[in-house]
CSV table of C-alpha atoms in Angstrom, one decimal:
chain,number,residue,atom,x,y,z
A,1,MET,CA,0.0,0.0,0.0
A,2,SER,CA,1.4,3.4,-1.0
A,3,LYS,CA,2.0,6.3,1.4
A,4,ASP,CA,-1.0,8.2,-0.1
A,5,GLU,CA,-3.3,5.3,0.4
A,6,ALA,CA,-2.2,4.9,4.0
A,7,THR,CA,-2.8,8.6,4.6
A,8,ASN,CA,-6.3,8.3,3.1
A,9,MET,CA,-7.2,5.5,5.5
A,10,ALA,CA,-5.8,7.3,8.5
A,11,CYS,CA,-7.8,10.4,7.7
A,12,VAL,CA,-11.0,8.7,8.9
A,13,ARG,CA,-11.8,10.3,12.2
A,14,GLY,CA,-9.1,9.3,14.7
A,15,ALA,CA,-7.6,6.6,12.6
A,16,SER,CA,-4.2,8.2,12.4
A,17,GLY,CA,-3.6,7.9,16.1
A,18,SER,CA,-4.1,11.6,16.7
A,19,LYS,CA,-6.4,12.8,19.4
A,20,PRO,CA,-10.0,12.0,18.5
A,21,GLY,CA,-12.6,14.7,18.1
A,22,PRO,CA,-14.6,16.0,21.0
A,23,ARG,CA,-16.6,13.5,23.0
A,24,ALA,CA,-20.1,14.2,21.8
A,25,ARG,CA,-23.4,12.6,21.0
A,26,VAL,CA,-24.5,12.6,17.4
A,27,SER,CA,-27.2,15.2,17.3
A,28,PRO,CA,-30.6,13.8,16.1
A,29,SER,CA,-31.8,15.4,12.8
A,30,ASP,CA,-35.2,16.7,12.0
A,31,THR,CA,-36.0,13.2,10.6
A,32,ALA,CA,-35.3,11.7,14.0
A,33,LYS,CA,-37.3,14.4,15.8
A,34,THR,CA,-40.4,13.5,13.8
A,35,MET,CA,-39.6,9.8,14.5
A,36,ALA,CA,-39.5,8.8,10.8
A,37,TRP,CA,-37.1,6.1,11.9
A,38,PHE,CA,-39.7,4.5,14.1
A,39,LYS,CA,-41.4,1.5,12.6
A,40,PRO,CA,-44.1,-0.4,14.7
A,41,ARG,CA,-43.8,-4.1,14.5
A,42,ALA,CA,-46.5,-6.7,14.8
A,43,TYR,CA,-44.6,-10.0,15.3
A,44,LYS,CA,-44.8,-12.0,18.5
A,45,HIS,CA,-41.9,-11.7,21.0
A,46,PHE,CA,-41.2,-11.6,24.7
A,47,ASP,CA,-43.0,-8.3,25.0
A,48,VAL,CA,-45.9,-6.4,23.3
A,49,PRO,CA,-45.6,-3.9,20.4
A,50,VAL,CA,-44.6,-0.4,21.4
A,51,GLY,CA,-45.9,3.0,20.3
A,52,SER,CA,-44.6,6.5,20.0
A,53,SER,CA,-44.5,7.1,23.8
A,54,PHE,CA,-41.8,4.4,24.1
A,55,ALA,CA,-40.1,5.6,21.0
A,56,HIS,CA,-39.6,9.0,22.7
A,57,LYS,CA,-38.0,7.2,25.6
A,58,ALA,CA,-35.7,5.3,23.2
A,59,THR,CA,-34.1,8.6,22.2
A,60,LYS,CA,-33.0,9.4,25.9
A,61,PRO,CA,-29.4,8.3,26.6
A,62,ASN,CA,-30.1,7.7,30.3
A,63,PHE,CA,-33.0,5.5,29.6
A,64,VAL,CA,-31.1,3.4,27.1
A,65,ALA,CA,-28.0,3.2,29.4
A,66,ALA,CA,-30.3,1.5,32.1
A,67,HIS,CA,-32.2,-0.6,29.7
A,68,SER,CA,-32.0,-4.4,29.9
A,69,PHE,CA,-32.1,-6.1,26.5
A,70,SER,CA,-34.2,-9.3,26.1
A,71,PRO,CA,-33.0,-12.5,24.3
A,72,LEU,CA,-33.3,-12.5,20.6
A,73,ILE,CA,-35.4,-15.1,18.8
A,74,ARG,CA,-33.5,-17.1,16.2
A,75,TYR,CA,-34.6,-19.2,13.3
A,76,ASN,CA,-33.0,-20.5,10.1
A,77,LYS,CA,-34.1,-19.0,6.8
A,78,ARG,CA,-33.6,-21.5,3.9
A,79,THR,CA,-33.3,-20.2,0.3
A,80,LYS,CA,-33.2,-22.5,-2.7
A,81,ARG,CA,-30.9,-21.6,-5.6
A,82,TYR,CA,-30.3,-23.3,-8.9
A,83,LYS,CA,-26.6,-23.5,-10.0
A,84,PRO,CA,-26.6,-23.9,-13.8
A,85,GLN,CA,-22.9,-24.7,-13.9
A,86,ASN,CA,-23.5,-27.7,-11.7
A,87,HIS,CA,-27.0,-28.5,-13.0
A,88,ALA,CA,-28.2,-28.8,-9.4
A,89,THR,CA,-30.4,-27.0,-6.9
A,90,VAL,CA,-28.6,-26.1,-3.7
A,91,PHE,CA,-30.0,-24.9,-0.4
A,92,LYS,CA,-28.5,-22.1,1.8
A,93,ASP,CA,-29.4,-21.8,5.5
A,94,ARG,CA,-29.0,-18.4,7.1
A,95,ALA,CA,-29.5,-17.7,10.9
A,96,ILE,CA,-31.9,-14.8,11.4
A,97,MET,CA,-32.4,-13.2,14.8
A,98,TYR,CA,-35.0,-10.6,15.7
A,99,ALA,CA,-35.3,-8.4,18.7
A,100,SER,CA,-38.1,-7.7,21.1
A,101,HIS,CA,-40.3,-4.7,20.4
A,102,ARG,CA,-38.7,-2.5,23.0
A,103,ASP,CA,-35.2,-3.5,21.9
A,104,ALA,CA,-36.0,-3.1,18.2
A,105,CYS,CA,-37.2,0.4,18.8
A,106,ILE,CA,-34.0,1.4,20.6
A,107,LEU,CA,-31.8,-0.2,18.0
A,108,SER,CA,-33.7,1.5,15.2
A,109,TYR,CA,-33.0,4.9,16.7
A,110,TYR,CA,-29.4,4.2,17.2
A,111,SER,CA,-29.1,2.7,13.7
A,112,HIS,CA,-30.6,6.0,12.4
A,113,MET,CA,-28.0,8.1,14.2
A,114,LEU,CA,-25.1,5.8,13.1
A,115,SER,CA,-26.4,6.0,9.5
A,116,GLU,CA,-26.3,9.7,9.6
A,117,ALA,CA,-22.7,9.7,10.9
A,118,LEU,CA,-21.8,7.2,8.2
A,119,GLU,CA,-23.4,9.3,5.5
A,120,ARG,CA,-21.3,12.3,6.5
A,121,THR,CA,-18.1,10.1,6.4
A,122,TYR,CA,-19.0,8.7,3.0
A,123,GLU,CA,-19.6,12.2,1.6
A,124,GLU,CA,-16.3,13.5,3.2
A,125,PHE,CA,-14.1,10.7,1.7
A,126,GLY,CA,-15.8,10.2,-1.6
A,127,LEU,CA,-17.5,6.9,-0.8
A,128,SER,CA,-21.1,7.9,-1.5
A,129,ASP,CA,-21.3,6.1,-4.8
A,130,CYS,CA,-19.3,3.0,-3.7
A,131,VAL,CA,-21.4,1.6,-0.8
A,132,ILE,CA,-24.8,0.7,-2.2
A,133,ALA,CA,-26.4,-1.6,0.4
A,134,TYR,CA,-28.4,-0.7,3.5
A,135,ARG,CA,-28.7,3.0,2.6
A,136,ARG,CA,-31.6,5.3,1.6
A,137,LEU,CA,-30.4,6.0,-2.0
A,138,SER,CA,-33.8,6.0,-3.7
A,139,LYS,CA,-32.5,3.5,-6.1
A,140,ALA,CA,-33.2,-0.2,-6.9
A,141,ASN,CA,-30.9,-3.0,-7.9
A,142,TYR,CA,-31.5,-2.3,-11.6
A,143,HIS,CA,-30.1,1.2,-11.2
A,144,PHE,CA,-26.9,-0.1,-9.8
A,145,ALA,CA,-26.8,-2.8,-12.5
A,146,ASP,CA,-27.3,-0.2,-15.1
A,147,ASP,CA,-24.4,1.9,-13.7
A,148,ALA,CA,-22.1,-1.1,-13.8
A,149,LEU,CA,-23.2,-2.1,-17.3
A,150,ARG,CA,-22.6,1.4,-18.7
A,151,PHE,CA,-19.1,1.5,-17.2
A,152,ALA,CA,-18.2,-1.9,-18.6
A,153,LYS,CA,-19.5,-1.1,-22.1
A,154,ALA,CA,-17.6,2.2,-22.0
A,155,HIS,CA,-14.3,0.4,-21.1
A,156,MET,CA,-14.7,-2.7,-23.2
A,157,PRO,CA,-12.9,-5.0,-23.4
A,158,CYS,CA,-12.5,-5.3,-19.6
A,159,ARG,CA,-12.5,-7.7,-16.7
A,160,ILE,CA,-15.3,-7.9,-14.2
A,161,LEU,CA,-14.3,-9.3,-10.8
A,162,ALA,CA,-17.0,-10.4,-8.3
A,163,PHE,CA,-16.0,-11.4,-4.7
A,164,ASP,CA,-18.1,-12.8,-1.9
A,165,VAL,CA,-17.0,-12.6,1.7
A,166,THR,CA,-17.4,-15.9,3.6
A,167,GLY,CA,-19.8,-15.9,6.6
A,168,PHE,CA,-19.8,-12.1,6.7
A,169,PHE,CA,-22.1,-11.2,9.6
A,170,ASP,CA,-20.8,-14.2,11.6
A,171,SER,CA,-17.2,-13.0,11.2
A,172,LEU,CA,-17.1,-9.4,12.2
A,173,ASP,CA,-14.4,-8.8,14.8
A,174,HIS,CA,-15.8,-7.0,17.8
A,175,GLY,CA,-12.6,-5.1,18.5
A,176,LEU,CA,-12.4,-3.6,15.0
A,177,LEU,CA,-16.1,-2.9,15.1
A,178,LYS,CA,-15.9,-1.0,18.4
A,179,GLU,CA,-12.9,1.1,17.3
A,180,ARG,CA,-14.7,2.1,14.1
A,181,LEU,CA,-17.8,2.9,16.0
A,182,LYS,CA,-15.9,5.3,18.3
A,183,ARG,CA,-14.1,6.8,15.4
A,184,VAL,CA,-17.2,7.6,13.3
A,185,LEU,CA,-19.2,8.9,16.4
A,186,GLU,CA,-16.1,11.0,17.4
A,187,HIS,CA,-16.0,9.4,20.9
A,188,GLU,CA,-12.9,8.7,22.8
A,189,GLU,CA,-14.8,6.0,24.6
A,190,LEU,CA,-18.4,4.8,24.0
A,191,SER,CA,-21.0,6.6,26.1
A,192,LEU,CA,-23.0,4.3,28.4
A,193,ASP,CA,-26.0,4.2,26.1
A,194,TRP,CA,-23.9,3.4,23.0
A,195,TYR,CA,-22.0,0.8,25.0
A,196,ARG,CA,-25.3,-0.8,26.0
A,197,VAL,CA,-26.4,-0.9,22.4
A,198,PHE,CA,-23.1,-2.2,21.2
A,199,SER,CA,-23.1,-5.0,23.8
A,200,SER,CA,-26.7,-6.0,22.8
A,201,VAL,CA,-25.4,-7.2,19.4
A,202,THR,CA,-22.0,-8.5,20.4
A,203,ASN,CA,-22.7,-10.1,23.8
A,204,TYR,CA,-26.3,-11.1,23.1
A,205,ARG,CA,-28.5,-13.9,24.2
A,206,TYR,CA,-30.9,-15.8,22.0
A,207,VAL,CA,-33.6,-18.5,22.0
A,208,HIS,CA,-34.3,-20.9,19.2
A,209,ARG,CA,-37.8,-20.5,17.8
A,210,SER,CA,-37.9,-24.2,17.2
A,211,ASP,CA,-37.5,-24.7,21.0
A,212,LEU,CA,-40.4,-22.3,21.7
A,213,VAL,CA,-42.9,-24.2,19.6
A,214,LEU,CA,-42.2,-27.4,21.5
A,215,VAL,CA,-43.9,-25.9,24.5
A,216,GLU,CA,-47.7,-26.0,23.9
A,217,SER,CA,-48.5,-22.8,25.8
A,218,PHE,CA,-45.8,-20.9,23.9
A,219,ALA,CA,-46.8,-22.4,20.6
A,220,SER,CA,-50.4,-21.4,21.3
A,221,ARG,CA,-49.4,-17.8,22.0
A,222,LEU,CA,-47.3,-17.7,18.8
A,223,ARG,CA,-50.4,-18.8,16.8
A,224,SER,CA,-52.8,-16.4,18.7
A,225,PRO,CA,-53.7,-13.1,17.0
A,226,SER,CA,-53.6,-11.4,20.4
A,227,ARG,CA,-50.9,-9.1,21.5
A,228,GLU,CA,-49.9,-11.4,24.3
A,229,PRO,CA,-46.2,-12.0,24.7
A,230,ILE,CA,-44.8,-15.5,23.9
A,231,ALA,CA,-43.4,-16.0,27.4
A,232,THR,CA,-41.7,-14.3,30.2
A,233,LEU,CA,-38.1,-15.1,31.1
A,234,ARG,CA,-39.4,-16.9,34.2
A,235,GLU,CA,-41.6,-19.0,32.1
A,236,LEU,CA,-38.8,-19.9,29.7
A,237,LYS,CA,-36.7,-21.1,32.6
A,238,ALA,CA,-39.6,-23.0,34.2
A,239,GLU,CA,-40.1,-24.9,30.9
A,240,GLY,CA,-36.4,-25.6,30.5
A,241,VAL,CA,-36.1,-23.6,27.3
A,242,GLU,CA,-32.4,-22.9,26.9
A,243,ILE,CA,-31.2,-19.3,26.6
A,244,HIS,CA,-28.0,-19.4,24.6
A,245,LYS,CA,-25.3,-16.8,24.9
A,246,GLN,CA,-22.9,-15.4,22.3
A,247,GLY,CA,-19.5,-16.1,23.8
A,248,ASP,CA,-17.2,-15.3,20.8
A,249,ARG,CA,-15.3,-12.1,20.1
A,250,PHE,CA,-16.6,-11.9,16.6
A,251,GLY,CA,-20.0,-12.0,14.8
A,252,ILE,CA,-23.2,-10.0,15.1
A,253,PRO,CA,-26.7,-11.3,14.7
A,254,GLN,CA,-28.3,-10.8,11.2
A,255,GLY,CA,-31.8,-9.4,11.4
A,256,THR,CA,-31.8,-6.7,14.1
A,257,PRO,CA,-32.5,-3.1,13.0
A,258,ILE,CA,-28.9,-2.0,13.5
A,259,SER,CA,-27.1,-5.1,12.1
A,260,SER,CA,-26.8,-3.8,8.5
A,261,THR,CA,-25.6,-0.4,9.6
A,262,LEU,CA,-22.9,-1.9,11.7
A,263,ALA,CA,-21.9,-4.1,8.8
A,264,ASN,CA,-21.4,-1.0,6.6
A,265,LEU,CA,-19.5,0.6,9.5
A,266,TYR,CA,-17.2,-2.4,9.8
A,267,MET,CA,-16.2,-2.2,6.1
A,268,ILE,CA,-15.3,1.5,6.0
A,269,ASP,CA,-11.6,1.0,6.0
A,270,PHE,CA,-11.8,-1.6,3.3
A,271,ASP,CA,-14.0,0.7,1.2
A,272,LEU,CA,-11.5,3.5,1.6
A,273,ARG,CA,-8.6,1.3,0.7
A,274,MET,CA,-10.1,-0.4,-2.3
A,275,ASN,CA,-11.8,2.8,-3.7
A,276,SER,CA,-8.5,4.6,-3.6
A,277,PHE,CA,-6.6,1.7,-5.1
A,278,CYS,CA,-9.1,1.2,-7.9
A,279,ALA,CA,-9.5,4.9,-8.7
A,280,LYS,CA,-5.8,5.2,-9.4
A,281,ARG,CA,-6.1,2.4,-11.9
A,282,GLY,CA,-9.2,3.7,-13.6
A,283,ALA,CA,-11.3,0.8,-12.1
A,284,TYR,CA,-14.9,0.8,-10.9
A,285,TYR,CA,-15.5,-0.3,-7.3
A,286,ARG,CA,-18.8,-1.1,-5.7
A,287,ARG,CA,-19.7,-3.0,-2.5
A,288,TYR,CA,-23.2,-4.4,-1.9
A,289,SER,CA,-23.0,-5.8,1.7
A,290,ASP,CA,-20.5,-8.6,1.3
A,291,ASP,CA,-20.7,-8.7,-2.5
A,292,ILE,CA,-17.8,-6.8,-4.0
A,293,LEU,CA,-17.7,-5.8,-7.7
A,294,ILE,CA,-14.7,-4.4,-9.5
A,295,ILE,CA,-14.5,-3.6,-13.3
A,296,CYS,CA,-11.0,-3.0,-14.5
A,297,SER,CA,-8.7,-3.4,-17.4
A,298,PHE,CA,-7.2,-6.9,-18.2
A,299,GLU,CA,-3.8,-5.6,-17.2
A,300,ALA,CA,-4.9,-4.4,-13.8
A,301,ALA,CA,-7.0,-7.4,-12.9
A,302,ASP,CA,-4.4,-9.6,-11.2
A,303,GLU,CA,-3.0,-6.7,-9.2
A,304,ILE,CA,-6.4,-5.6,-8.0
A,305,GLU,CA,-7.4,-9.1,-7.0
A,306,GLU,CA,-4.3,-9.5,-5.0
A,307,GLU,CA,-5.0,-6.2,-3.2
A,308,VAL,CA,-8.6,-7.3,-2.4
A,309,LEU,CA,-7.4,-10.4,-0.7
A,310,LYS,CA,-4.8,-8.4,1.3
A,311,ALA,CA,-7.5,-5.9,2.3
A,312,ILE,CA,-10.0,-8.6,3.3
A,313,HIS,CA,-7.3,-10.3,5.4
A,314,ALA,CA,-6.6,-7.0,7.2
A,315,GLU,CA,-10.3,-7.0,8.2
A,316,LYS,CA,-10.0,-10.5,9.7
A,317,LEU,CA,-12.4,-11.8,7.1
A,318,GLU,CA,-12.1,-14.5,4.5
A,319,MET,CA,-13.0,-15.2,0.9
A,320,ARG,CA,-13.4,-18.5,-0.9
A,321,ALA,CA,-11.3,-18.5,-4.0
A,322,ASP,CA,-13.8,-20.8,-5.7
A,323,LYS,CA,-16.6,-18.3,-5.3
A,324,THR,CA,-14.7,-15.4,-7.0
A,325,GLU,CA,-16.1,-14.8,-10.5
A,326,ARG,CA,-13.8,-13.5,-13.2
A,327,THR,CA,-15.6,-12.5,-16.4
A,328,SER,CA,-14.1,-11.1,-19.6
A,329,PHE,CA,-16.5,-8.5,-20.8
A,330,GLU,CA,-16.1,-8.2,-24.6
A,331,ILE,CA,-17.8,-8.7,-27.9
A,332,ASP,CA,-18.9,-12.3,-28.4
A,333,MET,CA,-18.2,-13.1,-24.8
A,334,LYS,CA,-19.2,-16.5,-23.5
A,335,GLY,CA,-21.8,-16.4,-20.7
A,336,ALA,CA,-22.5,-13.2,-18.8
A,337,ALA,CA,-21.4,-11.2,-15.8
A,338,GLN,CA,-23.9,-11.8,-12.9
A,339,TYR,CA,-24.7,-8.8,-10.7
A,340,LEU,CA,-27.6,-8.1,-8.4
A,341,GLY,CA,-30.0,-10.5,-10.0
A,342,PHE,CA,-29.1,-9.6,-13.6
A,343,ASP,CA,-26.9,-11.2,-16.4
A,344,LEU,CA,-24.9,-8.4,-18.0
A,345,ARG,CA,-23.6,-8.6,-21.5
A,346,PRO,CA,-22.5,-6.0,-24.2
A,347,ASP,CA,-25.7,-6.6,-26.1
A,348,GLY,CA,-27.9,-5.9,-23.0
A,349,ALA,CA,-29.1,-7.3,-19.7
A,350,LEU,CA,-31.3,-10.2,-18.7
A,351,LEU,CA,-33.0,-11.3,-15.5
A,352,ARG,CA,-30.9,-14.1,-14.0
A,353,ALA,CA,-32.4,-17.5,-14.8
A,354,SER,CA,-32.5,-18.4,-11.1
A,355,SER,CA,-34.5,-15.2,-10.3
A,356,LEU,CA,-37.0,-15.9,-13.0
A,357,ALA,CA,-37.2,-19.6,-12.1
A,358,ARG,CA,-38.0,-18.7,-8.5
A,359,GLN,CA,-41.0,-16.6,-9.7
A,360,TRP,CA,-42.2,-19.5,-11.9
A,361,ARG,CA,-42.1,-21.8,-8.9
A,362,LYS,CA,-44.0,-19.3,-6.8
A,363,MET,CA,-46.6,-18.8,-9.5
A,364,LYS,CA,-47.2,-22.5,-9.8
A,365,ARG,CA,-47.4,-22.9,-6.0
A,366,VAL,CA,-49.9,-20.0,-5.7
A,367,THR,CA,-51.9,-21.3,-8.7
A,368,ARG,CA,-52.3,-24.7,-7.1
A,369,ARG,CA,-53.5,-23.2,-3.8
A,370,ILE,CA,-56.0,-20.9,-5.5
A,371,GLU,CA,-57.4,-23.7,-7.6
A,372,ARG,CA,-57.7,-26.0,-4.6
A,373,VAL,CA,-59.4,-23.4,-2.5
A,374,GLY,CA,-61.6,-22.3,-5.3
A,375,ARG,CA,-62.8,-25.7,-6.4
A,376,SER,CA,-63.5,-26.6,-2.8
A,377,ALA,CA,-65.6,-23.5,-2.4
A,378,ILE,CA,-67.6,-24.3,-5.6
A,379,GLN,CA,-68.3,-27.8,-4.3
A,380,ASN,CA,-69.4,-26.4,-1.0
A,381,GLY,CA,-71.7,-24.0,-2.7
A,382,THR,CA,-70.0,-20.9,-1.2
A,383,ALA,CA,-68.7,-19.7,-4.6
A,384,GLU,CA,-69.6,-19.9,-8.2
A,385,LYS,CA,-66.2,-19.5,-9.7
A,386,ILE,CA,-62.5,-19.5,-8.9
A,387,PHE,CA,-61.4,-16.0,-7.9
A,388,THR,CA,-58.1,-15.1,-9.7
A,389,ARG,CA,-57.7,-11.4,-8.9
A,390,LYS,CA,-54.8,-12.0,-6.5
A,391,LEU,CA,-53.1,-14.2,-9.0
A,392,ARG,CA,-53.3,-11.6,-11.7
A,393,LYS,CA,-52.2,-8.8,-9.3
A,394,ARG,CA,-49.2,-10.7,-8.1
A,395,PHE,CA,-47.9,-12.2,-11.4
A,396,THR,CA,-48.8,-9.7,-14.1
A,397,HIS,CA,-48.0,-6.0,-14.7
A,398,GLN,CA,-51.4,-5.2,-13.3
A,399,GLY,CA,-49.9,-6.0,-9.9
A,400,ARG,CA,-49.1,-3.5,-7.1
A,401,VAL,CA,-46.6,-1.0,-8.5
A,402,ASN,CA,-44.0,-1.4,-5.8
A,403,ARG,CA,-44.5,-5.0,-4.9
A,404,SER,CA,-45.2,-7.4,-7.8
A,405,PHE,CA,-42.2,-9.0,-9.6
A,406,PRO,CA,-43.5,-8.2,-13.1
A,407,ALA,CA,-43.8,-4.5,-12.2
A,408,TYR,CA,-40.3,-4.6,-10.9
A,409,ALA,CA,-39.1,-6.4,-14.0
A,410,ARG,CA,-40.7,-3.8,-16.3
A,411,ARG,CA,-39.0,-1.0,-14.4
A,412,ALA,CA,-35.7,-2.8,-14.7
A,413,ALA,CA,-36.3,-3.3,-18.5
A,414,ALA,CA,-37.0,0.5,-18.8
A,415,THR,CA,-33.9,1.5,-16.8
A,416,LEU,CA,-31.6,-1.0,-18.5
A,417,HIS,CA,-33.2,-0.4,-22.0
A,418,SER,CA,-33.7,-4.2,-22.3
A,419,ARG,CA,-36.3,-5.7,-24.5
A,420,LYS,CA,-35.0,-9.1,-23.5
A,421,ILE,CA,-36.2,-8.5,-19.9
A,422,LEU,CA,-39.6,-7.6,-21.2
A,423,GLU,CA,-39.7,-10.8,-23.3
A,424,GLN,CA,-38.8,-12.8,-20.2
A,425,ILE,CA,-41.5,-11.4,-18.0
A,426,ARG,CA,-44.1,-11.5,-20.7
A,427,ARG,CA,-43.7,-15.2,-21.0
A,428,LEU,CA,-44.5,-15.5,-17.3
A,429,GLU,CA,-47.5,-13.2,-17.6
A,430,ARG,CA,-48.9,-15.0,-20.7
A,431,GLN,CA,-48.7,-18.3,-18.7
A,432,VAL,CA,-50.7,-16.7,-15.9
A,433,GLU,CA,-53.4,-15.4,-18.3
A,434,TYR,CA,-53.5,-18.9,-19.9
A,435,ILE,CA,-54.1,-20.5,-16.4
A,436,ILE,CA,-56.8,-17.9,-15.6
A,437,ARG,CA,-58.6,-18.6,-18.8
A,438,GLY,CA,-58.6,-22.3,-18.0
A,439,PHE,CA,-60.2,-21.6,-14.6
A,440,GLU,CA,-62.9,-19.5,-16.3
A,441,ASP,CA,-63.8,-22.1,-18.9
């Protein structure tokens, strides 16, 4: 790393070893004062949903400093992906943990304050365009994909490098995270309230949801539409439900309101290092959470890849070499560069086959359910036909503007100027209309 690059990294508040800025709380903005950050939640937990009165308390440092955080609830989220290179479907399990209503309210407010501090840092050090996940940028994936495609076409032939950090959230080092939190907040030491918040996601407790459903009374409360909590801590202990404790010095839970903001905070030195390194070589650097994209010349590719690996090692993180994708972006290229759900080629963009296949599977699953319920209702005399409005709204362009996949795909097609994406989504919509006509016959 050059002297200039080392200086750039050290310039982030306090990083050079010079005396940090004044010990001060990040001032809440007008947005926080109107509580735009507050989002009521309706899920079941170990407390009841909270309102604006508690949200006001969540902004008080003394209140937060004395607050006792509840155990998180953990479950495994399984996603199914088709790997065309292996001609096989693979499953990926991800541990998700969610906080109680009171805790989530507090974490939302502190995430909001930290986000504002990060935004100022990004603006100051020229990172605003580089970090594209977990921020309010008023852009969708297709906007970022369009930016990357434009750059690649303008610098063709070029090399597109895509890196994926292994076990990202589970690997964040608490020591590095704490130092960067103090630096960005301009604190010599964390104030008591911030220390309490930091501890809630580094030294946390959790309960497996699968253990809760084994207790009939807890399972009944989970199913109930009432606001009744799942259980008290005393009841958990009485029923022998194990409360696990995070004992490692690395890893934060994925799923709390502040987790994604802390993840961006953790990578700030990496972002500074790689953005500076790439800029000096005319390369394009973007990071979407733990997915890193670099577009560069063929000559610079090996040097940049070596620097990425060094920088990741400095963050105490790892990358699997077999998951790094290296694509030659040029006329008559074989295959495509995959980015944020799209296949990018010089002749345009497509929805990834796996993304489209997932929608086809959902459509078939919903169709079977609607047909089963509808025919049952007809047999019982409670309906005269199968109602298909929901099917049409969800899987055609008549769907909700911001929610349906076809509507999303059409916006992507317009942004990426891709008739091929329109053709892809029209095939799905035609199939839906064909099924609906069959119900009506």
